[in-house]
């Protein structure tokens, strides 16, 4: 599995925002040489990179910078939503409501990952089921997805967003699945 360089750019921004300008260097110095070289050669937003390099980067960052933080990857997911939805994908926020933004994440998945897929299914007013298939790589992706979807819904105007993981392919389930529910702002009800 490969990821676009935008995933790395967002993660480096998260590290800098949360831990300061030296965070990236601290993490790179702790990485295995084969993964560090791939990053030090320069990460381009439009290029593809090994998910193994990303997992190494994220796991080492947590170990070096956030060993006591059980929500490290979830917070990165929240940051990733802000990073992406305030940039080139901000148009998704204009197209209407939390469900539309979450549905838009399905297309984004195909742009940033060359394997797996995200499926969003409405389960009623103010609720949806999120499912990922064929991408069980690491628990960090589950936590990142949790944080991303929660924050994306909030950025789209959702209030009182609650998200709960109900299945995980790392536990031999056929897919990862989350239930997400929210209150709509008064102007959209």
mmCIF file of N, CA, C and O in Angstrom, residues 25-124:
data_model
loop_
_atom_site.group_PDB
_atom_site.id
_atom_site.type_symbol
_atom_site.label_atom_id
_atom_site.label_comp_id
_atom_site.label_asym_id
_atom_site.label_seq_id
_atom_site.Cartn_x
_atom_site.Cartn_y
_atom_site.Cartn_z
ATOM 1 N N UNK A 25 12.893 16.841 13.096
ATOM 2 C CA UNK A 25 14.285 16.379 13.156
ATOM 3 C C UNK A 25 14.455 15.302 14.217
ATOM 4 O O UNK A 25 15.126 14.289 13.984
ATOM 5 N N UNK A 26 13.842 15.501 15.384
ATOM 6 C CA UNK A 26 13.918 14.500 16.452
ATOM 7 C C UNK A 26 13.407 13.147 15.974
ATOM 8 O O UNK A 26 14.028 12.111 16.232
ATOM 9 N N UNK A 27 12.307 13.166 15.269
ATOM 10 C CA UNK A 27 11.693 11.918 14.803
ATOM 11 C C UNK A 27 12.543 11.296 13.694
ATOM 12 O O UNK A 27 12.814 10.088 13.716
ATOM 13 N N UNK A 28 12.968 12.097 12.732
ATOM 14 C CA UNK A 28 13.776 11.555 11.632
ATOM 15 C C UNK A 28 15.054 10.896 12.143
ATOM 16 O O UNK A 28 15.467 9.851 11.638
ATOM 17 N N UNK A 29 15.674 11.486 13.136
ATOM 18 C CA UNK A 29 16.923 10.923 13.665
ATOM 19 C C UNK A 29 16.703 9.572 14.345
ATOM 20 O O UNK A 29 17.624 8.763 14.431
ATOM 21 N N UNK A 30 15.504 9.317 14.800
ATOM 22 C CA UNK A 30 15.193 8.048 15.466
ATOM 23 C C UNK A 30 14.704 6.974 14.491
ATOM 24 O O UNK A 30 14.556 5.811 14.881
ATOM 25 N N UNK A 31 14.485 7.332 13.234
ATOM 26 C CA UNK A 31 13.942 6.391 12.250
ATOM 27 C C UNK A 31 15.019 5.459 11.699
ATOM 28 O O UNK A 31 16.184 5.832 11.611
ATOM 29 N N UNK A 32 14.603 4.261 11.276
ATOM 30 C CA UNK A 32 15.541 3.374 10.582
ATOM 31 C C UNK A 32 16.044 4.061 9.302
ATOM 32 O O UNK A 32 15.283 4.782 8.644
ATOM 33 N N UNK A 33 17.306 3.848 8.942
ATOM 34 C CA UNK A 33 17.899 4.552 7.795
ATOM 35 C C UNK A 33 17.107 4.426 6.494
ATOM 36 O O UNK A 33 16.980 5.398 5.748
ATOM 37 N N UNK A 34 16.554 3.243 6.209
ATOM 38 C CA UNK A 34 15.848 3.065 4.926
ATOM 39 C C UNK A 34 14.609 3.959 4.825
ATOM 40 O O UNK A 34 14.275 4.452 3.758
ATOM 41 N N UNK A 35 13.916 4.175 5.928
ATOM 42 C CA UNK A 35 12.742 5.043 5.914
ATOM 43 C C UNK A 35 13.148 6.509 5.989
ATOM 44 O O UNK A 35 12.559 7.362 5.328
ATOM 45 N N UNK A 36 14.151 6.800 6.780
ATOM 46 C CA UNK A 36 14.628 8.184 6.903
ATOM 47 C C UNK A 36 15.116 8.700 5.545
ATOM 48 O O UNK A 36 14.801 9.815 5.148
ATOM 49 N N UNK A 37 15.849 7.879 4.810
ATOM 50 C CA UNK A 37 16.375 8.295 3.495
ATOM 51 C C UNK A 37 15.245 8.651 2.539
ATOM 52 O O UNK A 37 15.348 9.605 1.774
ATOM 53 N N UNK A 38 14.164 7.884 2.571
ATOM 54 C CA UNK A 38 13.025 8.160 1.685
ATOM 55 C C UNK A 38 12.436 9.538 1.973
ATOM 56 O O UNK A 38 12.024 10.249 1.049
ATOM 57 N N UNK A 39 12.420 9.924 3.231
ATOM 58 C CA UNK A 39 11.854 11.225 3.616
ATOM 59 C C UNK A 39 12.858 12.345 3.371
ATOM 60 O O UNK A 39 12.518 13.405 2.844
ATOM 61 N N UNK A 40 14.110 12.107 3.729
ATOM 62 C CA UNK A 40 15.128 13.149 3.558
ATOM 63 C C UNK A 40 15.382 13.476 2.093
ATOM 64 O O UNK A 40 15.837 14.580 1.776
ATOM 65 N N UNK A 41 15.065 12.543 1.192
ATOM 66 C CA UNK A 41 15.211 12.804 -0.241
ATOM 67 C C UNK A 41 14.213 13.856 -0.719
ATOM 68 O O UNK A 41 14.347 14.403 -1.799
ATOM 69 N N UNK A 42 13.222 14.135 0.112
ATOM 70 C CA UNK A 42 12.198 15.131 -0.216
ATOM 71 C C UNK A 42 10.866 14.473 -0.490
ATOM 72 O O UNK A 42 10.787 13.554 -1.300
ATOM 73 N N UNK A 43 9.855 14.913 0.201
ATOM 74 C CA UNK A 43 8.513 14.372 0.042
ATOM 75 C C UNK A 43 7.703 15.360 -0.783
ATOM 76 O O UNK A 43 7.537 16.511 -0.390
ATOM 77 N N UNK A 44 7.229 14.902 -1.925
ATOM 78 C CA UNK A 44 6.394 15.720 -2.796
ATOM 79 C C UNK A 44 4.933 15.343 -2.576
ATOM 80 O O UNK A 44 4.599 14.154 -2.527
ATOM 81 N N UNK A 45 4.079 16.312 -2.459
ATOM 82 C CA UNK A 45 2.661 16.063 -2.187
ATOM 83 C C UNK A 45 2.032 15.132 -3.224
ATOM 84 O O UNK A 45 1.168 14.324 -2.893
ATOM 85 N N UNK A 46 2.467 15.212 -4.467
ATOM 86 C CA UNK A 46 1.836 14.446 -5.542
ATOM 87 C C UNK A 46 2.460 13.071 -5.773
ATOM 88 O O UNK A 46 1.969 12.306 -6.597
ATOM 89 N N UNK A 47 3.529 12.740 -5.056
ATOM 90 C CA UNK A 47 4.198 11.449 -5.250
ATOM 91 C C UNK A 47 3.682 10.403 -4.270
ATOM 92 O O UNK A 47 3.122 10.725 -3.231
ATOM 93 N N UNK A 48 3.899 9.135 -4.619
ATOM 94 C CA UNK A 48 3.484 8.013 -3.792
ATOM 95 C C UNK A 48 4.658 7.532 -2.955
ATOM 96 O O UNK A 48 5.784 7.470 -3.433
ATOM 97 N N UNK A 49 4.357 7.139 -1.703
ATOM 98 C CA UNK A 49 5.371 6.654 -0.776
ATOM 99 C C UNK A 49 4.836 5.425 -0.052
ATOM 100 O O UNK A 49 3.643 5.298 0.183
ATOM 101 N N UNK A 50 5.737 4.566 0.353
ATOM 102 C CA UNK A 50 5.381 3.329 1.036
ATOM 103 C C UNK A 50 4.657 3.609 2.354
ATOM 104 O O UNK A 50 5.094 4.446 3.144
ATOM 105 N N UNK A 51 3.599 2.868 2.573
ATOM 106 C CA UNK A 51 2.887 2.991 3.845
ATOM 107 C C UNK A 51 3.788 2.546 4.997
ATOM 108 O O UNK A 51 3.656 3.041 6.118
ATOM 109 N N UNK A 52 4.729 1.642 4.721
ATOM 110 C CA UNK A 52 5.660 1.206 5.770
ATOM 111 C C UNK A 52 6.494 2.384 6.277
ATOM 112 O O UNK A 52 6.765 2.491 7.473
ATOM 113 N N UNK A 53 6.867 3.288 5.386
ATOM 114 C CA UNK A 53 7.615 4.482 5.793
ATOM 115 C C UNK A 53 6.736 5.377 6.652
ATOM 116 O O UNK A 53 7.177 5.908 7.670
ATOM 117 N N UNK A 54 5.464 5.534 6.257
ATOM 118 C CA UNK A 54 4.550 6.369 7.040
ATOM 119 C C UNK A 54 4.302 5.774 8.425
ATOM 120 O O UNK A 54 4.316 6.485 9.433
ATOM 121 N N UNK A 55 4.088 4.475 8.478
ATOM 122 C CA UNK A 55 3.851 3.809 9.768
ATOM 123 C C UNK A 55 5.082 3.967 10.657
ATOM 124 O O UNK A 55 4.958 4.277 11.845
ATOM 125 N N UNK A 56 6.257 3.769 10.096
ATOM 126 C CA UNK A 56 7.491 3.943 10.866
ATOM 127 C C UNK A 56 7.579 5.365 11.419
ATOM 128 O O UNK A 56 7.850 5.565 12.603
ATOM 129 N N UNK A 57 7.325 6.343 10.564
ATOM 130 C CA UNK A 57 7.358 7.744 10.962
ATOM 131 C C UNK A 57 6.391 8.004 12.119
ATOM 132 O O UNK A 57 6.755 8.581 13.144
ATOM 133 N N UNK A 58 5.150 7.571 11.958
ATOM 134 C CA UNK A 58 4.117 7.842 12.971
ATOM 135 C C UNK A 58 4.395 7.115 14.283
ATOM 136 O O UNK A 58 4.238 7.691 15.364
ATOM 137 N N UNK A 59 4.804 5.860 14.191
ATOM 138 C CA UNK A 59 5.066 5.103 15.420
ATOM 139 C C UNK A 59 6.264 5.668 16.177
ATOM 140 O O UNK A 59 6.242 5.755 17.409
ATOM 141 N N UNK A 60 7.295 6.070 15.460
ATOM 142 C CA UNK A 60 8.465 6.654 16.122
ATOM 143 C C UNK A 60 8.113 8.022 16.701
ATOM 144 O O UNK A 60 8.537 8.365 17.803
ATOM 145 N N UNK A 61 7.321 8.794 15.975
ATOM 146 C CA UNK A 61 6.900 10.103 16.499
ATOM 147 C C UNK A 61 6.141 9.939 17.806
ATOM 148 O O UNK A 61 6.376 10.677 18.761
ATOM 149 N N UNK A 62 5.248 8.967 17.856
ATOM 150 C CA UNK A 62 4.508 8.739 19.103
ATOM 151 C C UNK A 62 5.455 8.320 20.218
ATOM 152 O O UNK A 62 5.363 8.817 21.342
ATOM 153 N N UNK A 63 6.376 7.425 19.912
ATOM 154 C CA UNK A 63 7.324 6.948 20.930
ATOM 155 C C UNK A 63 8.224 8.083 21.435
ATOM 156 O O UNK A 63 8.456 8.210 22.630
ATOM 157 N N UNK A 64 8.686 8.948 20.522
ATOM 158 C CA UNK A 64 9.623 10.016 20.887
ATOM 159 C C UNK A 64 8.907 11.221 21.498
ATOM 160 O O UNK A 64 9.375 11.797 22.475
ATOM 161 N N UNK A 65 7.750 11.596 20.931
ATOM 162 C CA UNK A 65 7.100 12.852 21.316
ATOM 163 C C UNK A 65 5.845 12.689 22.170
ATOM 164 O O UNK A 65 5.486 13.602 22.907
ATOM 165 N N UNK A 66 5.168 11.578 22.045
ATOM 166 C CA UNK A 66 3.896 11.427 22.765
ATOM 167 C C UNK A 66 3.692 10.073 23.379
ATOM 168 O O UNK A 66 2.608 9.488 23.245
ATOM 169 N N UNK A 67 4.701 9.539 24.084
ATOM 170 C CA UNK A 67 4.561 8.165 24.586
ATOM 171 C C UNK A 67 3.429 7.972 25.589
ATOM 172 O O UNK A 67 2.914 6.876 25.720
ATOM 173 N N UNK A 68 3.021 9.025 26.278
ATOM 174 C CA UNK A 68 1.970 8.907 27.288
ATOM 175 C C UNK A 68 0.601 9.343 26.760
ATOM 176 O O UNK A 68 -0.364 9.381 27.519
ATOM 177 N N UNK A 69 0.529 9.680 25.479
ATOM 178 C CA UNK A 69 -0.707 10.214 24.906
ATOM 179 C C UNK A 69 -1.489 9.115 24.185
ATOM 180 O O UNK A 69 -1.151 8.746 23.064
ATOM 181 N N UNK A 70 -2.555 8.588 24.799
ATOM 182 C CA UNK A 70 -3.316 7.524 24.149
ATOM 183 C C UNK A 70 -4.108 8.008 22.928
ATOM 184 O O UNK A 70 -4.615 7.193 22.158
ATOM 185 N N UNK A 71 -4.207 9.321 22.750
ATOM 186 C CA UNK A 71 -4.981 9.875 21.628
ATOM 187 C C UNK A 71 -4.091 10.509 20.560
ATOM 188 O O UNK A 71 -4.570 11.283 19.739
ATOM 189 N N UNK A 72 -2.816 10.190 20.562
ATOM 190 C CA UNK A 72 -1.852 10.795 19.641
ATOM 191 C C UNK A 72 -2.319 10.680 18.186
ATOM 192 O O UNK A 72 -2.379 11.666 17.465
ATOM 193 N N UNK A 73 -2.653 9.476 17.737
ATOM 194 C CA UNK A 73 -3.054 9.272 16.337
ATOM 195 C C UNK A 73 -4.426 9.882 16.043
ATOM 196 O O UNK A 73 -4.670 10.387 14.951
ATOM 197 N N UNK A 74 -5.311 9.836 17.009
ATOM 198 C CA UNK A 74 -6.632 10.459 16.823
ATOM 199 C C UNK A 74 -6.476 11.970 16.671
ATOM 200 O O UNK A 74 -7.115 12.583 15.824
ATOM 201 N N UNK A 75 -5.601 12.558 17.479
ATOM 202 C CA UNK A 75 -5.355 14.000 17.364
ATOM 203 C C UNK A 75 -4.714 14.338 16.029
ATOM 204 O O UNK A 75 -4.999 15.379 15.445
ATOM 205 N N UNK A 76 -3.854 13.449 15.538
ATOM 206 C CA UNK A 76 -3.312 13.661 14.194
ATOM 207 C C UNK A 76 -4.438 13.626 13.165
ATOM 208 O O UNK A 76 -4.482 14.446 12.250
ATOM 209 N N UNK A 77 -5.374 12.696 13.308
ATOM 210 C CA UNK A 77 -6.503 12.627 12.373
ATOM 211 C C UNK A 77 -7.318 13.911 12.378
ATOM 212 O O UNK A 77 -7.722 14.412 11.330
ATOM 213 N N UNK A 78 -7.545 14.468 13.558
ATOM 214 C CA UNK A 78 -8.274 15.745 13.661
ATOM 215 C C UNK A 78 -7.481 16.844 12.943
ATOM 216 O O UNK A 78 -8.050 17.640 12.209
ATOM 217 N N UNK A 79 -6.182 16.864 13.176
ATOM 218 C CA UNK A 79 -5.332 17.849 12.510
ATOM 219 C C UNK A 79 -5.361 17.638 10.995
ATOM 220 O O UNK A 79 -5.432 18.606 10.222
ATOM 221 N N UNK A 80 -5.321 16.392 10.570
ATOM 222 C CA UNK A 80 -5.330 16.056 9.144
ATOM 223 C C UNK A 80 -6.595 16.592 8.468
ATOM 224 O O UNK A 80 -6.541 17.103 7.342
ATOM 225 N N UNK A 81 -7.723 16.502 9.154
ATOM 226 C CA UNK A 81 -8.972 17.047 8.597
ATOM 227 C C UNK A 81 -8.864 18.559 8.438
ATOM 228 O O UNK A 81 -9.236 19.111 7.395
ATOM 229 N N UNK A 82 -8.373 19.227 9.458
ATOM 230 C CA UNK A 82 -8.220 20.686 9.375
ATOM 231 C C UNK A 82 -7.235 21.073 8.281
ATOM 232 O O UNK A 82 -7.477 22.007 7.517
ATOM 233 N N UNK A 83 -6.137 20.356 8.208
ATOM 234 C CA UNK A 83 -5.099 20.624 7.213
ATOM 235 C C UNK A 83 -5.672 20.480 5.791
ATOM 236 O O UNK A 83 -5.520 21.356 4.959
ATOM 237 N N UNK A 84 -6.327 19.363 5.539
ATOM 238 C CA UNK A 84 -6.850 19.103 4.201
ATOM 239 C C UNK A 84 -8.071 19.928 3.836
ATOM 240 O O UNK A 84 -8.194 20.417 2.713
ATOM 241 N N UNK A 85 -8.970 20.112 4.798
ATOM 242 C CA UNK A 85 -10.212 20.818 4.502
ATOM 243 C C UNK A 85 -10.077 22.331 4.588
ATOM 244 O O UNK A 85 -11.027 23.056 4.294
ATOM 245 N N UNK A 86 -8.907 22.819 4.975
ATOM 246 C CA UNK A 86 -8.675 24.266 4.915
ATOM 247 C C UNK A 86 -7.839 24.612 3.689
ATOM 248 O O UNK A 86 -7.642 25.772 3.381
ATOM 249 N N UNK A 87 -7.376 23.594 2.994
ATOM 250 C CA UNK A 87 -6.552 23.788 1.813
ATOM 251 C C UNK A 87 -7.343 23.529 0.550
ATOM 252 O O UNK A 87 -8.479 23.979 0.385
ATOM 253 N N UNK A 88 -6.756 22.726 -0.299
ATOM 254 C CA UNK A 88 -7.317 22.473 -1.620
ATOM 255 C C UNK A 88 -8.713 21.829 -1.565
ATOM 256 O O UNK A 88 -9.512 22.018 -2.470
ATOM 257 N N UNK A 89 -9.021 21.116 -0.500
ATOM 258 C CA UNK A 89 -10.328 20.442 -0.409
ATOM 259 C C UNK A 89 -11.374 21.230 0.372
ATOM 260 O O UNK A 89 -12.427 20.696 0.716
ATOM 261 N N UNK A 90 -11.126 22.495 0.633
ATOM 262 C CA UNK A 90 -12.081 23.295 1.416
ATOM 263 C C UNK A 90 -13.434 23.429 0.718
ATOM 264 O O UNK A 90 -14.444 23.664 1.358
ATOM 265 N N UNK A 91 -13.463 23.232 -0.589
ATOM 266 C CA UNK A 91 -14.721 23.287 -1.326
ATOM 267 C C UNK A 91 -15.713 22.249 -0.783
ATOM 268 O O UNK A 91 -16.920 22.446 -0.855
ATOM 269 N N UNK A 92 -15.211 21.164 -0.211
ATOM 270 C CA UNK A 92 -16.104 20.134 0.342
ATOM 271 C C UNK A 92 -16.977 20.682 1.460
ATOM 272 O O UNK A 92 -18.089 20.212 1.663
ATOM 273 N N UNK A 93 -16.476 21.680 2.180
ATOM 274 C CA UNK A 93 -17.249 22.246 3.293
ATOM 275 C C UNK A 93 -18.402 23.115 2.793
ATOM 276 O O UNK A 93 -19.361 23.339 3.523
ATOM 277 N N UNK A 94 -18.314 23.597 1.583
ATOM 278 C CA UNK A 94 -19.370 24.450 1.038
ATOM 279 C C UNK A 94 -20.530 23.654 0.468
ATOM 280 O O UNK A 94 -21.602 24.189 0.250
ATOM 281 N N UNK A 95 -20.311 22.386 0.191
ATOM 282 C CA UNK A 95 -21.307 21.597 -0.520
ATOM 283 C C UNK A 95 -22.394 21.010 0.357
ATOM 284 O O UNK A 95 -23.179 20.200 -0.091
ATOM 285 N N UNK A 96 -22.419 21.386 1.629
ATOM 286 C CA UNK A 96 -23.547 21.052 2.452
ATOM 287 C C UNK A 96 -23.402 19.953 3.474
ATOM 288 O O UNK A 96 -23.394 18.794 3.135
ATOM 289 N N UNK A 97 -23.252 20.315 4.689
ATOM 290 C CA UNK A 97 -23.444 19.452 5.830
ATOM 291 C C UNK A 97 -22.456 18.332 6.073
ATOM 292 O O UNK A 97 -21.676 17.962 5.207
ATOM 293 N N UNK A 98 -22.528 17.784 7.281
ATOM 294 C CA UNK A 98 -21.614 16.733 7.711
ATOM 295 C C UNK A 98 -21.655 15.471 6.843
ATOM 296 O O UNK A 98 -20.610 14.924 6.505
ATOM 297 N N UNK A 99 -22.839 15.006 6.479
ATOM 298 C CA UNK A 99 -22.915 13.785 5.685
ATOM 299 C C UNK A 99 -22.237 13.984 4.335
ATOM 300 O O UNK A 99 -21.496 13.116 3.874
ATOM 301 N N UNK A 100 -22.449 15.120 3.708
ATOM 302 C CA UNK A 100 -21.818 15.393 2.404
ATOM 303 C C UNK A 100 -20.298 15.417 2.527
ATOM 304 O O UNK A 100 -19.588 14.926 1.655
ATOM 305 N N UNK A 101 -19.790 16.004 3.612
ATOM 306 C CA UNK A 101 -18.334 16.047 3.807
ATOM 307 C C UNK A 101 -17.792 14.638 4.011
ATOM 308 O O UNK A 101 -16.757 14.267 3.444
ATOM 309 N N UNK A 102 -18.483 13.836 4.811
ATOM 310 C CA UNK A 102 -18.038 12.463 5.029
ATOM 311 C C UNK A 102 -18.107 11.658 3.728
ATOM 312 O O UNK A 102 -17.203 10.873 3.430
ATOM 313 N N UNK A 103 -19.160 11.866 2.945
ATOM 314 C CA UNK A 103 -19.249 11.185 1.651
ATOM 315 C C UNK A 103 -18.121 11.631 0.732
ATOM 316 O O UNK A 103 -17.579 10.838 -0.041
ATOM 317 N N UNK A 104 -17.749 12.900 0.817
ATOM 318 C CA UNK A 104 -16.630 13.406 0.017
ATOM 319 C C UNK A 104 -15.316 12.751 0.391
ATOM 320 O O UNK A 104 -14.402 12.629 -0.440
ATOM 321 N N UNK A 105 -15.199 12.310 1.638
ATOM 322 C CA UNK A 105 -13.978 11.636 2.080
ATOM 323 C C UNK A 105 -13.763 10.322 1.327
ATOM 324 O O UNK A 105 -12.635 9.856 1.199
ATOM 325 N N UNK A 106 -14.848 9.739 0.804
ATOM 326 C CA UNK A 106 -14.708 8.516 -0.004
ATOM 327 C C UNK A 106 -13.834 8.777 -1.225
ATOM 328 O O UNK A 106 -12.944 7.988 -1.550
ATOM 329 N N UNK A 107 -14.089 9.884 -1.914
ATOM 330 C CA UNK A 107 -13.293 10.237 -3.091
ATOM 331 C C UNK A 107 -11.871 10.620 -2.698
ATOM 332 O O UNK A 107 -10.911 10.285 -3.393
ATOM 333 N N UNK A 108 -11.734 11.310 -1.575
ATOM 334 C CA UNK A 108 -10.397 11.680 -1.107
ATOM 335 C C UNK A 108 -9.548 10.444 -0.847
ATOM 336 O O UNK A 108 -8.350 10.441 -1.119
ATOM 337 N N UNK A 109 -10.153 9.412 -0.299
ATOM 338 C CA UNK A 109 -9.417 8.184 -0.007
ATOM 339 C C UNK A 109 -8.703 7.702 -1.275
ATOM 340 O O UNK A 109 -7.518 7.365 -1.241
ATOM 341 N N UNK A 110 -9.429 7.663 -2.384
ATOM 342 C CA UNK A 110 -8.861 7.169 -3.637
ATOM 343 C C UNK A 110 -7.733 8.067 -4.150
ATOM 344 O O UNK A 110 -6.876 7.618 -4.883
ATOM 345 N N UNK A 111 -7.744 9.326 -3.734
ATOM 346 C CA UNK A 111 -6.693 10.248 -4.157
ATOM 347 C C UNK A 111 -5.421 10.118 -3.321
ATOM 348 O O UNK A 111 -4.344 10.456 -3.792
ATOM 349 N N UNK A 112 -5.538 9.651 -2.075
ATOM 350 C CA UNK A 112 -4.374 9.626 -1.195
ATOM 351 C C UNK A 112 -3.875 8.223 -0.855
ATOM 352 O O UNK A 112 -2.790 8.084 -0.299
ATOM 353 N N UNK A 113 -4.629 7.196 -1.190
ATOM 354 C CA UNK A 113 -4.204 5.818 -0.925
ATOM 355 C C UNK A 113 -4.458 4.963 -2.161
ATOM 356 O O UNK A 113 -5.490 5.107 -2.812
ATOM 357 N N UNK A 114 -3.504 4.097 -2.480
ATOM 358 C CA UNK A 114 -3.659 3.277 -3.686
ATOM 359 C C UNK A 114 -4.256 1.899 -3.390
ATOM 360 O O UNK A 114 -4.286 1.036 -4.245
ATOM 361 N N UNK A 115 -4.730 1.708 -2.172
ATOM 362 C CA UNK A 115 -5.341 0.442 -1.788
ATOM 363 C C UNK A 115 -6.451 0.715 -0.786
ATOM 364 O O UNK A 115 -6.408 1.679 -0.046
ATOM 365 N N UNK A 116 -7.426 -0.171 -0.776
ATOM 366 C CA UNK A 116 -8.529 -0.047 0.170
ATOM 367 C C UNK A 116 -9.553 0.957 -0.299
ATOM 368 O O UNK A 116 -9.418 1.581 -1.357
ATOM 369 N N UNK A 117 -10.578 1.077 0.497
ATOM 370 C CA UNK A 117 -11.623 2.056 0.189
ATOM 371 C C UNK A 117 -12.383 2.408 1.447
ATOM 372 O O UNK A 117 -12.425 1.647 2.413
ATOM 373 N N UNK A 118 -12.966 3.590 1.410
ATOM 374 C CA UNK A 118 -13.826 4.082 2.482
ATOM 375 C C UNK A 118 -15.239 4.148 1.935
ATOM 376 O O UNK A 118 -15.448 4.601 0.806
ATOM 377 N N UNK A 119 -16.176 3.684 2.731
ATOM 378 C CA UNK A 119 -17.588 3.712 2.365
ATOM 379 C C UNK A 119 -18.340 4.438 3.479
ATOM 380 O O UNK A 119 -18.105 4.178 4.658
ATOM 381 N N UNK A 120 -19.224 5.345 3.089
ATOM 382 C CA UNK A 120 -20.045 6.081 4.044
ATOM 383 C C UNK A 120 -21.502 5.792 3.716
ATOM 384 O O UNK A 120 -21.937 5.976 2.579
ATOM 385 N N UNK A 121 -22.255 5.333 4.710
ATOM 386 C CA UNK A 121 -23.654 4.987 4.518
ATOM 387 C C UNK A 121 -24.485 5.744 5.542
ATOM 388 O O UNK A 121 -24.254 5.625 6.751
ATOM 389 N N UNK A 122 -25.435 6.532 5.067
ATOM 390 C CA UNK A 122 -26.336 7.231 5.974
ATOM 391 C C UNK A 122 -27.187 6.208 6.711
ATOM 392 O O UNK A 122 -27.715 5.268 6.108
ATOM 393 N N UNK A 123 -27.316 6.388 8.015
ATOM 394 C CA UNK A 123 -28.134 5.474 8.817
ATOM 395 C C UNK A 123 -29.311 6.208 9.452
ATOM 396 O O UNK A 123 -29.946 5.694 10.363
ATOM 397 N N UNK A 124 -29.575 7.405 8.969
ATOM 398 C CA UNK A 124 -30.663 8.214 9.489
ATOM 399 C C UNK A 124 -30.237 9.657 9.591
ATOM 400 O O UNK A 124 -29.083 10.009 9.314
#
